[in-house]
mmCIF file with all atom_site columns, C-alpha atoms in Angstrom:
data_model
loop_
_atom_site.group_PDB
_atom_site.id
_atom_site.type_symbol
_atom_site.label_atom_id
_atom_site.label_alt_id
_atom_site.label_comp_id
_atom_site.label_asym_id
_atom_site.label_entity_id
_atom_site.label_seq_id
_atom_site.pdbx_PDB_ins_code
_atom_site.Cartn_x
_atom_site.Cartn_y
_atom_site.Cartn_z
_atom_site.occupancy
_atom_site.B_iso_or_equiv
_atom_site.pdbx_formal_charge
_atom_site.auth_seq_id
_atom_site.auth_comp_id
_atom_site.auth_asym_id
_atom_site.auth_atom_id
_atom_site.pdbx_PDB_model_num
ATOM 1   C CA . UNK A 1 1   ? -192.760 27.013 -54.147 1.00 0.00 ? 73  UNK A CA 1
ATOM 2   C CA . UNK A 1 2   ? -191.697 26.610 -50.608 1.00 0.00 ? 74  UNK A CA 1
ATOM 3   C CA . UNK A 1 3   ? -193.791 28.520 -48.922 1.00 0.00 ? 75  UNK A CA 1
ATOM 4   C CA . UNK A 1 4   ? -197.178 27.700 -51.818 1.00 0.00 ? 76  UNK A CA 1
ATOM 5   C CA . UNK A 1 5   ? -198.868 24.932 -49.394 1.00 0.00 ? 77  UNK A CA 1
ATOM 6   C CA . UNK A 1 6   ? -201.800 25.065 -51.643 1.00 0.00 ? 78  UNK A CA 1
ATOM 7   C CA . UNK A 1 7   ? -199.395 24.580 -55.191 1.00 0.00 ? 79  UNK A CA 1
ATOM 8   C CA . UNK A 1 8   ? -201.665 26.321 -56.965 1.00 0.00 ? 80  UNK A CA 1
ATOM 9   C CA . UNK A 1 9   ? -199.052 28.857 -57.904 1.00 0.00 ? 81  UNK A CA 1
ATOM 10  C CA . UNK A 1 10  ? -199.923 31.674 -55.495 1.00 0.00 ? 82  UNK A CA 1
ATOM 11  C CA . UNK A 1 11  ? -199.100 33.001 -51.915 1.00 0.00 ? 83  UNK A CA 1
ATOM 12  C CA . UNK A 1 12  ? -202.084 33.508 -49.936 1.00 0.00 ? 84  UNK A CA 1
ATOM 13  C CA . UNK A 1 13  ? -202.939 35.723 -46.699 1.00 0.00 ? 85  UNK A CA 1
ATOM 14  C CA . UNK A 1 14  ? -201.988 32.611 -44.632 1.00 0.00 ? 86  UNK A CA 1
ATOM 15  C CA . UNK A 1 15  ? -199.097 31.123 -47.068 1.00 0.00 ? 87  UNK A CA 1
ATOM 16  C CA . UNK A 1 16  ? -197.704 34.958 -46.308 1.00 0.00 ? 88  UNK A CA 1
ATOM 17  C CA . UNK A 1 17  ? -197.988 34.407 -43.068 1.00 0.00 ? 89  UNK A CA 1
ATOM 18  C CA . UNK A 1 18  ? -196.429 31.142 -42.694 1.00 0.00 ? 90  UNK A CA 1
ATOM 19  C CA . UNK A 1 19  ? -193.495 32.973 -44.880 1.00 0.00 ? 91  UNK A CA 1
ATOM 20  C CA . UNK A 1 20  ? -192.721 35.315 -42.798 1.00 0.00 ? 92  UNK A CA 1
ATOM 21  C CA . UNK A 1 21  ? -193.111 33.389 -39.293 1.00 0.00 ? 93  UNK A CA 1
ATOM 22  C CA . UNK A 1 22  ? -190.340 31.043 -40.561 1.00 0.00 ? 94  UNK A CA 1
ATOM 23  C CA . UNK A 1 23  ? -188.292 33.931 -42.435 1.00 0.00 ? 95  UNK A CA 1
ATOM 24  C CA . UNK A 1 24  ? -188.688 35.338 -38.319 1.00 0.00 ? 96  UNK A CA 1
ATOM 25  C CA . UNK A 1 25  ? -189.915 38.348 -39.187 1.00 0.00 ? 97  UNK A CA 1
ATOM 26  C CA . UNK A 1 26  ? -194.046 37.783 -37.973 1.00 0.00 ? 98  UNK A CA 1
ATOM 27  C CA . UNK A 1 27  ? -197.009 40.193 -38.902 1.00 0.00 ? 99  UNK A CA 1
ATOM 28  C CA . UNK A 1 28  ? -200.031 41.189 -37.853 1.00 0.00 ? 100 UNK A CA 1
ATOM 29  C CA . UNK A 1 29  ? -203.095 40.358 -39.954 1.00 0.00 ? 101 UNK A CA 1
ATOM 30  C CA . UNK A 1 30  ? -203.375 44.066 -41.090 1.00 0.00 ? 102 UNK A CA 1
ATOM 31  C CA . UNK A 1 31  ? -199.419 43.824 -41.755 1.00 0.00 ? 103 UNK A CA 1
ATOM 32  C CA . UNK A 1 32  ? -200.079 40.748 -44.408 1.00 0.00 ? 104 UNK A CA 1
ATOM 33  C CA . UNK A 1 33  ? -203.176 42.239 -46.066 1.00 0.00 ? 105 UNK A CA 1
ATOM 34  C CA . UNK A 1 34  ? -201.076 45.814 -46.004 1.00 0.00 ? 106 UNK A CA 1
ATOM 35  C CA . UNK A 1 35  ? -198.001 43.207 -47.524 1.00 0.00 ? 107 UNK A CA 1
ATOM 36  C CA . UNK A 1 36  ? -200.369 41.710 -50.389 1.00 0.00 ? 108 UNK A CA 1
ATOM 37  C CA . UNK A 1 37  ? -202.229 44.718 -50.977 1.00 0.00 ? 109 UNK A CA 1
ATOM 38  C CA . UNK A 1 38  ? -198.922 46.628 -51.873 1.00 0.00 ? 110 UNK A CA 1
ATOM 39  C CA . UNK A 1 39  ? -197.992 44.850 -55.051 1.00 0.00 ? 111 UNK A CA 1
ATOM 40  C CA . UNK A 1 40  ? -201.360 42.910 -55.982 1.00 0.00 ? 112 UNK A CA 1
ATOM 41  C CA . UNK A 1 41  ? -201.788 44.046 -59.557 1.00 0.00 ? 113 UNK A CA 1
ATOM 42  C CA . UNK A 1 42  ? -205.197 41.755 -60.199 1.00 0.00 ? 114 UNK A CA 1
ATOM 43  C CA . UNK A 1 43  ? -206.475 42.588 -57.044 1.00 0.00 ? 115 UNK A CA 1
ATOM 44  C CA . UNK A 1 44  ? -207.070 38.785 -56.503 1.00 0.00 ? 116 UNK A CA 1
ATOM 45  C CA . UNK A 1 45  ? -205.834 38.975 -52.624 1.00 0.00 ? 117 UNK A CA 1
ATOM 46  C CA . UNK A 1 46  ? -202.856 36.698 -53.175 1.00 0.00 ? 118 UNK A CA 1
ATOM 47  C CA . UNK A 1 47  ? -199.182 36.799 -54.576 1.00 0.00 ? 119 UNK A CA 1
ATOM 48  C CA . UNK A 1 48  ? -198.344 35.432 -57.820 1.00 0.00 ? 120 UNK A CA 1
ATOM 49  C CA . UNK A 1 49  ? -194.835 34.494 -58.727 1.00 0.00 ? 121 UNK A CA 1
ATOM 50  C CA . UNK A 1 50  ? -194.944 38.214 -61.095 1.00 0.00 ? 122 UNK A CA 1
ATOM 51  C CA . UNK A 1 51  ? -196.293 39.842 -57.953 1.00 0.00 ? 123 UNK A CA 1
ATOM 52  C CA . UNK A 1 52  ? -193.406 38.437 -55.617 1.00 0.00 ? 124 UNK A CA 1
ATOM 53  C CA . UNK A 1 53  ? -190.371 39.378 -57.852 1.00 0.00 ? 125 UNK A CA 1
ATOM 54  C CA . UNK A 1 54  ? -191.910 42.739 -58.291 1.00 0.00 ? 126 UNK A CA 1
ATOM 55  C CA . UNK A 1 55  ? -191.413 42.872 -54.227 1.00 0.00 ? 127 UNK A CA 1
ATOM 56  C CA . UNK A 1 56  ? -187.305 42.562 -54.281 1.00 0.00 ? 128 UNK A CA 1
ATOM 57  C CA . UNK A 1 57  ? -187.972 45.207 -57.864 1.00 0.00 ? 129 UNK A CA 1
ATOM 58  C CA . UNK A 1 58  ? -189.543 47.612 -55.384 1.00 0.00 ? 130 UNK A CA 1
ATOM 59  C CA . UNK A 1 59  ? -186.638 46.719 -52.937 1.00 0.00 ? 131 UNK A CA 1
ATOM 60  C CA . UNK A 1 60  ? -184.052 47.598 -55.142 1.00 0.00 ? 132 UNK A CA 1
ATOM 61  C CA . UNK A 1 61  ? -185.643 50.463 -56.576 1.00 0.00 ? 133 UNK A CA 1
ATOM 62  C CA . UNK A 1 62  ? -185.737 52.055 -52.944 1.00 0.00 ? 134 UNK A CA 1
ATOM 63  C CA . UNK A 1 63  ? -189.563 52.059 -52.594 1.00 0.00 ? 135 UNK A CA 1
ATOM 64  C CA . UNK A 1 64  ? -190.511 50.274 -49.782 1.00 0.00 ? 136 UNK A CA 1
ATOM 65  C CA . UNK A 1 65  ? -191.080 51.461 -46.307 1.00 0.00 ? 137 UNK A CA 1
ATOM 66  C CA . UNK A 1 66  ? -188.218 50.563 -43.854 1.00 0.00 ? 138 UNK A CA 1
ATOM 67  C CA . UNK A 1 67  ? -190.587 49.219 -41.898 1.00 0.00 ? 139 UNK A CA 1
ATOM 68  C CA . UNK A 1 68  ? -192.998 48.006 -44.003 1.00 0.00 ? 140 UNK A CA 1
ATOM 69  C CA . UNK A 1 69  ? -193.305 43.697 -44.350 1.00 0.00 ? 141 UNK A CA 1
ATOM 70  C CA . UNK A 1 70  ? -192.390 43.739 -47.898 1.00 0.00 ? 142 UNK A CA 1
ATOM 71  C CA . UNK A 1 71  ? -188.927 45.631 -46.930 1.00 0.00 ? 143 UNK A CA 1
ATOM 72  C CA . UNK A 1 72  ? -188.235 43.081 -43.847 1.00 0.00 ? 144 UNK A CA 1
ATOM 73  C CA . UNK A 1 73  ? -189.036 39.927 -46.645 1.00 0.00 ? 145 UNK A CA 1
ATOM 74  C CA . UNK A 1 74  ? -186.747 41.655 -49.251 1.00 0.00 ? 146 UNK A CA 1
ATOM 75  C CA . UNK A 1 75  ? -184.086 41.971 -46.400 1.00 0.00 ? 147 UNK A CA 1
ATOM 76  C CA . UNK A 1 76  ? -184.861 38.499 -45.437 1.00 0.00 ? 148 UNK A CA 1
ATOM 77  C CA . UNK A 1 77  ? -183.870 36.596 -48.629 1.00 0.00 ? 149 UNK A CA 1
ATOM 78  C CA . UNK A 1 78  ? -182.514 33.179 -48.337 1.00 0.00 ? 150 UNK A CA 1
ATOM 79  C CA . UNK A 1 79  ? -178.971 32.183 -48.505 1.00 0.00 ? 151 UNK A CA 1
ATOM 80  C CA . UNK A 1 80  ? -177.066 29.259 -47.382 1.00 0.00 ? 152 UNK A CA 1
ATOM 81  C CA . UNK A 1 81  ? -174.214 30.680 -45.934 1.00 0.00 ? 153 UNK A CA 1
ATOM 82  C CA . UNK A 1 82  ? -172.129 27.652 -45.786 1.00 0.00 ? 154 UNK A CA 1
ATOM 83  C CA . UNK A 1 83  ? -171.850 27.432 -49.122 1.00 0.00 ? 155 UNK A CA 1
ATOM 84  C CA . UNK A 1 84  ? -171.741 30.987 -49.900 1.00 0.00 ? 156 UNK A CA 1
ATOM 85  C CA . UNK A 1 85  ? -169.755 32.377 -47.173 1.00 0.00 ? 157 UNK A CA 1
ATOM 86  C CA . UNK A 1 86  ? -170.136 35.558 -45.434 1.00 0.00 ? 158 UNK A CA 1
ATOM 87  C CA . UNK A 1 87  ? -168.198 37.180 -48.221 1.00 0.00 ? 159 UNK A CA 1
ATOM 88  C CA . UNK A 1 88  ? -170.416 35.515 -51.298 1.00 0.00 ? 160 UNK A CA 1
ATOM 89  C CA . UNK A 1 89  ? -173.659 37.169 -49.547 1.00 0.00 ? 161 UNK A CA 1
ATOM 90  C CA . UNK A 1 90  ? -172.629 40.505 -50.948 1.00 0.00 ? 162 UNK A CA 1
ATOM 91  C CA . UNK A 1 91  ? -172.521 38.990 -54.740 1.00 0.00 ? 163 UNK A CA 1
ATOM 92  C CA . UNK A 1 92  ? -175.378 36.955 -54.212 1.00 0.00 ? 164 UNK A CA 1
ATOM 93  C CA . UNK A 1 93  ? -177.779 39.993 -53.337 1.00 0.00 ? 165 UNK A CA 1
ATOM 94  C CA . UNK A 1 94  ? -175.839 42.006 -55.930 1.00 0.00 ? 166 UNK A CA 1
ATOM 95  C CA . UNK A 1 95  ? -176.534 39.021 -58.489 1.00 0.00 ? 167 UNK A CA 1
ATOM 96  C CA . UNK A 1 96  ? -180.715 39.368 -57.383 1.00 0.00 ? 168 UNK A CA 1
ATOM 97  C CA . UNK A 1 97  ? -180.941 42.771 -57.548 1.00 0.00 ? 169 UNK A CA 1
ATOM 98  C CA . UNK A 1 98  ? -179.196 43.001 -61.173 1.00 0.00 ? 170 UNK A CA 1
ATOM 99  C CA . UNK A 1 99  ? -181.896 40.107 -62.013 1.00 0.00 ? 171 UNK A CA 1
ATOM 100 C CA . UNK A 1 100 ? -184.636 41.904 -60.338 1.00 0.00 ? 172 UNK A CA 1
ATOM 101 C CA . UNK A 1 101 ? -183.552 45.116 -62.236 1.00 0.00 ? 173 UNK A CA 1
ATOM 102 C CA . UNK A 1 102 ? -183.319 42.704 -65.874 1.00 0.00 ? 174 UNK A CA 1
ATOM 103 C CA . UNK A 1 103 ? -187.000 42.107 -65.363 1.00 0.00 ? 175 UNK A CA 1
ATOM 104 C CA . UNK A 1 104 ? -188.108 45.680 -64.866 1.00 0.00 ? 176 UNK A CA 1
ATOM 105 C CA . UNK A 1 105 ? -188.154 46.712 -67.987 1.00 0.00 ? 177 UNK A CA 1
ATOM 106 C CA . UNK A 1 106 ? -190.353 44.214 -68.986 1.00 0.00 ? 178 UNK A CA 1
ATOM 107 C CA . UNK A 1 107 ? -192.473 44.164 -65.930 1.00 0.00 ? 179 UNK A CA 1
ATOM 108 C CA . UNK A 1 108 ? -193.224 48.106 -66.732 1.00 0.00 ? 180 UNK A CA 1
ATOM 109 C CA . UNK A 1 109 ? -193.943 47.457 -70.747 1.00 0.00 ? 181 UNK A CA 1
ATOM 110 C CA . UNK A 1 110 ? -196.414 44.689 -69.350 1.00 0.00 ? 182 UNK A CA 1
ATOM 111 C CA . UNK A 1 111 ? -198.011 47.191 -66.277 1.00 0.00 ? 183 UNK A CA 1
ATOM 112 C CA . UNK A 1 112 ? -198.202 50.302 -68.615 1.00 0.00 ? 184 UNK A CA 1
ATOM 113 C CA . UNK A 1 113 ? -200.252 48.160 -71.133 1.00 0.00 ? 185 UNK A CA 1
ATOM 114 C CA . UNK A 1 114 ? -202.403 46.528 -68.671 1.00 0.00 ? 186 UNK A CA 1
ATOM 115 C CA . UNK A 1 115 ? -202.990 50.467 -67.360 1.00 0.00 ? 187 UNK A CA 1
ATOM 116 C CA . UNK A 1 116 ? -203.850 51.687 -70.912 1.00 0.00 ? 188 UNK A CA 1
ATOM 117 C CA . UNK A 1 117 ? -206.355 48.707 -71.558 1.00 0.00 ? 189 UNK A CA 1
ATOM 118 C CA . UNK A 1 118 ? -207.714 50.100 -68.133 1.00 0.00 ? 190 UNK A CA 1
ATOM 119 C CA . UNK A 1 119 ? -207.858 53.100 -69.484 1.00 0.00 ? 191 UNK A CA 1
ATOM 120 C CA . UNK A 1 120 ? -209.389 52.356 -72.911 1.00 0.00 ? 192 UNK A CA 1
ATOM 121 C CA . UNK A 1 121 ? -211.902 50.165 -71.027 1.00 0.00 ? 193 UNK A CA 1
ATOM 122 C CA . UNK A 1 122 ? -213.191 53.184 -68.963 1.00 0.00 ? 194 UNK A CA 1
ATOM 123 C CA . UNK A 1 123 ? -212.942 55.699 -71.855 1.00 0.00 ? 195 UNK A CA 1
ATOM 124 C CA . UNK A 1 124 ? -215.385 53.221 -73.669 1.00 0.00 ? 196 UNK A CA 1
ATOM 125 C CA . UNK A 1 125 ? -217.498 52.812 -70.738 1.00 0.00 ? 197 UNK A CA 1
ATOM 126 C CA . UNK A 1 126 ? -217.809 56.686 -70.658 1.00 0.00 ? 198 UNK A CA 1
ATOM 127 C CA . UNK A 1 127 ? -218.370 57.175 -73.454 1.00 0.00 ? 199 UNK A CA 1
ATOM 128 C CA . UNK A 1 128 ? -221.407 54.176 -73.704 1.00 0.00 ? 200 UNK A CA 1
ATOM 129 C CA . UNK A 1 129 ? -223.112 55.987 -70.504 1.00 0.00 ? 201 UNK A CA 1
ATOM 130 C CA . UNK A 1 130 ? -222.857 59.023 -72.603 1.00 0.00 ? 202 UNK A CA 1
ATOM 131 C CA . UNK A 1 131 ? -224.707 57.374 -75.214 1.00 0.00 ? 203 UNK A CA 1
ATOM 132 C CA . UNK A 1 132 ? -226.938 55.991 -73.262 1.00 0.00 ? 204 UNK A CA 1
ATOM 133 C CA . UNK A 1 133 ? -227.966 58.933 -71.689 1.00 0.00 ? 205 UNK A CA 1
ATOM 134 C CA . UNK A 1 134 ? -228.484 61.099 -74.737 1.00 0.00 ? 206 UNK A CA 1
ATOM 135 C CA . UNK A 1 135 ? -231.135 58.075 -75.815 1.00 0.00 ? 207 UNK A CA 1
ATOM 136 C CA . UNK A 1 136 ? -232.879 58.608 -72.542 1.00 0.00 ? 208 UNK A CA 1
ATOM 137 C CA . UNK A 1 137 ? -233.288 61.933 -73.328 1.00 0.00 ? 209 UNK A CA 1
ATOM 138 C CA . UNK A 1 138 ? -234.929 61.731 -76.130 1.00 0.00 ? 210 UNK A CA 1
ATOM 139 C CA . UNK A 1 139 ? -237.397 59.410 -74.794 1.00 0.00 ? 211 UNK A CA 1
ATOM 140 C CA . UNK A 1 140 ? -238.060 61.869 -72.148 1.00 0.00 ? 212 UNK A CA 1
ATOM 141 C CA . UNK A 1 141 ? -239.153 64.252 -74.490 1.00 0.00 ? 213 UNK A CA 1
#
């Protein structure tokens, strides 16, 4: 919410940037597209709250790029350390990575069935053009 300037619910390319200027880890333009690109599952060239947390999911699960944006933003996770204390940082990223990990399951259930609808969409689609060209042939005739 802190970084959604347009509070319409998303992160955009320059939101992103924003982020990560004041998180002091900047990007290059490529870098932010590269950033969204990574974990946008609707392909709508901006972050939604699922699409964030599924950043510190990757992050925990080991599958980001050292050097990639995503990694340096997971790495660069807010905490107030005055109220924490060096020693509470250590529980407090242990604390969001057993959240992050809670979610998982339920983020893959919801991915795998988005991938099978894909999949039954271009199966269908297939199978129409099939169709369709079997009618064409018999017009040809």
């Amino acid at each position: 919410r802190r970084y959604d300037a347009g509070k319409d619910g998303f992160i955009d390319l320059m939101e992103l940037k924003l982020m990560m200027e004041k998180l002091g880890a900047p990007q290059t333009h490529l870098g932010l597209k590269n950033m969204i690109k990574e974990v946008d599952e609707d392909l709508d060239s901006k972050l939604s709250f699922r699409e964030f947390l599924l950043i510190f999911r990757k992050a925990a699960a080991g599958e980001l790029q050292e050097d990639s944006g995503l990694h340096a933003l997971a790495r660069l996770s807010e905490i107030d350390v005055s109220t924490e204390g060096v020693k509470g940082a250590k529980s407090f990223f242990e604390a969001k990575v057993r959240q992050a990990l809670g979610h998982e399951s339920r983020f893959e259930e919801e991915i795998k069935a988005e991938q099978e609808e894909k999949k039954k969409q271009a199966e269908e689609l297939k199978q129409r053009k099939a169709a369709f060209k079997e009618l064409q042939s018999t017009f040809k005739q």
